[in-house]
Amino acid sequence: MSVHFTVSGLTRNLIHSLGLDHERAPRRLTPEQNLLLECYLAGQIPESAWSDYIFEMPQLEKHANARRGRNPA
């Protein structure tokens, strides 16, 4: 006996947001998120503010780590 199921888009997004899908490449950023990333990498956003951003949007940290040449978290 086998059980088959599909993962809905909502469930897939939840799994991704929790970091449980082990994707190698981070998801694409929106233009606003990309601007935040560029400003952070240019030193225009302090670490304390960046921490708030990555709390709300964890994919930003993955992109920042990838851009710095580190292994994405």
Short mmCIF file of N, CA and C in Angstrom, two decimals:
data_model
loop_
_atom_site.label_atom_id
_atom_site.label_comp_id
_atom_site.label_asym_id
_atom_site.label_seq_id
_atom_site.Cartn_x
_atom_site.Cartn_y
_atom_site.Cartn_z
N MET A 1 0.85 -1.18 0.00
CA MET A 1 0.00 0.00 0.00
C MET A 1 0.90 1.23 0.00
N SER A 2 0.52 2.20 -0.80
CA SER A 2 1.29 3.44 -0.82
C SER A 2 0.33 4.61 -0.71
N VAL A 3 0.85 5.67 -0.14
CA VAL A 3 0.06 6.89 0.04
C VAL A 3 0.72 7.99 -0.78
N HIS A 4 -0.06 8.67 -1.59
CA HIS A 4 0.46 9.76 -2.41
C HIS A 4 -0.25 11.04 -2.02
N PHE A 5 0.50 12.12 -1.97
CA PHE A 5 -0.10 13.41 -1.68
C PHE A 5 0.69 14.49 -2.41
N THR A 6 0.06 15.62 -2.59
CA THR A 6 0.74 16.75 -3.21
C THR A 6 0.86 17.85 -2.17
N VAL A 7 1.87 18.65 -2.34
CA VAL A 7 2.10 19.76 -1.43
C VAL A 7 1.56 21.02 -2.10
N SER A 8 0.60 21.64 -1.47
CA SER A 8 0.03 22.86 -2.05
C SER A 8 1.04 23.99 -2.00
N GLY A 9 0.79 25.03 -2.77
CA GLY A 9 1.68 26.18 -2.78
C GLY A 9 1.83 26.81 -1.41
N LEU A 10 0.75 26.89 -0.66
CA LEU A 10 0.80 27.47 0.68
C LEU A 10 1.70 26.65 1.59
N THR A 11 1.53 25.33 1.55
CA THR A 11 2.37 24.46 2.37
C THR A 11 3.82 24.54 1.94
N ARG A 12 4.04 24.59 0.63
CA ARG A 12 5.41 24.69 0.12
C ARG A 12 6.06 25.98 0.59
N ASN A 13 5.31 27.09 0.56
CA ASN A 13 5.84 28.37 1.04
C ASN A 13 6.15 28.31 2.53
N LEU A 14 5.29 27.66 3.30
CA LEU A 14 5.53 27.51 4.74
C LEU A 14 6.80 26.71 4.99
N ILE A 15 6.94 25.60 4.30
CA ILE A 15 8.14 24.77 4.46
C ILE A 15 9.39 25.56 4.09
N HIS A 16 9.30 26.33 2.99
CA HIS A 16 10.45 27.15 2.58
C HIS A 16 10.76 28.22 3.61
N SER A 17 9.73 28.91 4.11
CA SER A 17 9.97 29.99 5.07
C SER A 17 10.59 29.48 6.36
N LEU A 18 10.32 28.23 6.69
CA LEU A 18 10.92 27.64 7.89
C LEU A 18 12.31 27.08 7.62
N GLY A 19 12.72 27.11 6.36
CA GLY A 19 14.05 26.63 6.01
C GLY A 19 14.16 25.12 6.01
N LEU A 20 13.05 24.43 5.82
CA LEU A 20 13.06 22.98 5.90
C LEU A 20 13.17 22.29 4.54
N ASP A 21 13.24 23.04 3.47
CA ASP A 21 13.26 22.43 2.15
C ASP A 21 14.67 22.24 1.60
N HIS A 22 15.66 22.74 2.26
CA HIS A 22 17.06 22.55 1.90
C HIS A 22 17.37 22.97 0.47
N GLU A 23 16.77 24.06 0.02
CA GLU A 23 17.09 24.57 -1.31
C GLU A 23 18.52 25.09 -1.31
N ARG A 24 19.21 24.85 -2.40
CA ARG A 24 20.59 25.35 -2.49
C ARG A 24 20.61 26.82 -2.84
N ALA A 25 19.78 27.25 -3.76
CA ALA A 25 19.76 28.66 -4.16
C ALA A 25 18.58 29.36 -3.50
N PRO A 26 18.83 30.54 -2.95
CA PRO A 26 17.71 31.27 -2.35
C PRO A 26 16.72 31.73 -3.41
N ARG A 27 15.49 31.92 -2.99
CA ARG A 27 14.46 32.40 -3.91
C ARG A 27 14.78 33.80 -4.39
N ARG A 28 14.21 34.16 -5.53
CA ARG A 28 14.42 35.49 -6.09
C ARG A 28 13.83 36.54 -5.17
N LEU A 29 14.48 37.68 -5.13
CA LEU A 29 14.00 38.79 -4.32
C LEU A 29 13.10 39.70 -5.14
N THR A 30 12.21 40.37 -4.43
CA THR A 30 11.41 41.41 -5.08
C THR A 30 12.33 42.61 -5.31
N PRO A 31 11.92 43.56 -6.15
CA PRO A 31 12.77 44.75 -6.35
C PRO A 31 13.06 45.49 -5.03
N GLU A 32 12.07 45.56 -4.15
CA GLU A 32 12.28 46.24 -2.86
C GLU A 32 13.29 45.49 -1.99
N GLN A 33 13.18 44.16 -1.97
CA GLN A 33 14.12 43.36 -1.19
C GLN A 33 15.53 43.46 -1.78
N ASN A 34 15.62 43.49 -3.09
CA ASN A 34 16.92 43.62 -3.74
C ASN A 34 17.57 44.96 -3.39
N LEU A 35 16.76 46.02 -3.35
CA LEU A 35 17.29 47.33 -2.96
C LEU A 35 17.80 47.31 -1.52
N LEU A 36 17.04 46.68 -0.62
CA LEU A 36 17.50 46.55 0.77
C LEU A 36 18.83 45.82 0.84
N LEU A 37 18.94 44.73 0.09
CA LEU A 37 20.17 43.95 0.08
C LEU A 37 21.34 44.78 -0.43
N GLU A 38 21.13 45.50 -1.53
CA GLU A 38 22.20 46.32 -2.08
C GLU A 38 22.63 47.40 -1.09
N CYS A 39 21.66 48.02 -0.43
CA CYS A 39 21.99 49.06 0.56
C CYS A 39 22.75 48.47 1.74
N TYR A 40 22.35 47.30 2.19
CA TYR A 40 23.05 46.65 3.30
C TYR A 40 24.49 46.30 2.90
N LEU A 41 24.66 45.71 1.73
CA LEU A 41 26.00 45.32 1.30
C LEU A 41 26.90 46.53 1.06
N ALA A 42 26.29 47.68 0.77
CA ALA A 42 27.06 48.91 0.59
C ALA A 42 27.35 49.61 1.92
N GLY A 43 26.85 49.04 3.01
CA GLY A 43 27.11 49.62 4.33
C GLY A 43 26.16 50.72 4.73
N GLN A 44 25.05 50.85 4.02
CA GLN A 44 24.10 51.93 4.30
C GLN A 44 23.03 51.54 5.31
N ILE A 45 22.96 50.27 5.68
CA ILE A 45 21.99 49.81 6.67
C ILE A 45 22.78 49.22 7.84
N PRO A 46 22.58 49.75 9.06
CA PRO A 46 23.31 49.21 10.22
C PRO A 46 22.86 47.79 10.57
N GLU A 47 23.74 47.06 11.23
CA GLU A 47 23.46 45.67 11.60
C GLU A 47 22.17 45.52 12.41
N SER A 48 21.90 46.48 13.30
CA SER A 48 20.69 46.38 14.13
C SER A 48 19.43 46.43 13.27
N ALA A 49 19.42 47.31 12.27
CA ALA A 49 18.27 47.40 11.37
C ALA A 49 18.21 46.16 10.47
N TRP A 50 19.37 45.69 10.02
CA TRP A 50 19.42 44.51 9.16
C TRP A 50 18.84 43.30 9.89
N SER A 51 19.12 43.18 11.17
CA SER A 51 18.57 42.08 11.96
C SER A 51 17.05 42.09 11.94
N ASP A 52 16.47 43.28 12.00
CA ASP A 52 15.01 43.40 11.92
C ASP A 52 14.50 42.96 10.56
N TYR A 53 15.21 43.35 9.51
CA TYR A 53 14.79 42.97 8.16
C TYR A 53 14.86 41.46 7.96
N ILE A 54 15.95 40.83 8.40
CA ILE A 54 16.07 39.38 8.18
C ILE A 54 15.14 38.59 9.08
N PHE A 55 14.70 39.18 10.19
CA PHE A 55 13.68 38.52 11.00
C PHE A 55 12.38 38.43 10.21
N GLU A 56 12.04 39.51 9.51
CA GLU A 56 10.81 39.56 8.72
C GLU A 56 10.94 38.84 7.38
N MET A 57 12.14 38.85 6.80
CA MET A 57 12.37 38.28 5.47
C MET A 57 13.66 37.45 5.48
N PRO A 58 13.60 36.22 5.97
CA PRO A 58 14.82 35.40 6.12
C PRO A 58 15.59 35.18 4.82
N GLN A 59 14.91 35.27 3.69
CA GLN A 59 15.61 35.05 2.42
C GLN A 59 16.67 36.12 2.17
N LEU A 60 16.53 37.30 2.79
CA LEU A 60 17.54 38.34 2.63
C LEU A 60 18.89 37.87 3.16
N GLU A 61 18.89 37.18 4.27
CA GLU A 61 20.14 36.69 4.85
C GLU A 61 20.80 35.67 3.94
N LYS A 62 19.99 34.80 3.33
CA LYS A 62 20.54 33.81 2.41
C LYS A 62 21.21 34.48 1.22
N HIS A 63 20.56 35.50 0.69
CA HIS A 63 21.14 36.22 -0.44
C HIS A 63 22.40 36.98 -0.04
N ALA A 64 22.39 37.59 1.13
CA ALA A 64 23.57 38.32 1.61
C ALA A 64 24.74 37.36 1.79
N ASN A 65 24.49 36.21 2.39
CA ASN A 65 25.55 35.23 2.57
C ASN A 65 26.07 34.72 1.23
N ALA A 66 25.17 34.49 0.29
CA ALA A 66 25.58 34.02 -1.03
C ALA A 66 26.42 35.08 -1.74
N ARG A 67 26.06 36.33 -1.62
CA ARG A 67 26.79 37.42 -2.27
C ARG A 67 28.17 37.61 -1.65
N ARG A 68 28.28 37.31 -0.37
CA ARG A 68 29.57 37.44 0.31
C ARG A 68 30.45 36.24 0.08
N GLY A 69 29.91 35.20 -0.59
CA GLY A 69 30.69 34.02 -0.86
C GLY A 69 30.66 32.98 0.23
N ARG A 70 29.78 33.17 1.20
CA ARG A 70 29.64 32.17 2.27
C ARG A 70 28.60 31.14 1.86
N ASN A 71 28.62 30.03 2.56
CA ASN A 71 27.61 29.01 2.37
C ASN A 71 26.29 29.53 2.91
N PRO A 72 25.19 29.56 2.11
CA PRO A 72 23.92 30.06 2.61
C PRO A 72 23.44 29.29 3.81
N ALA A 73 22.90 30.00 4.78
CA ALA A 73 22.42 29.37 6.03
C ALA A 73 21.13 28.67 5.82
#
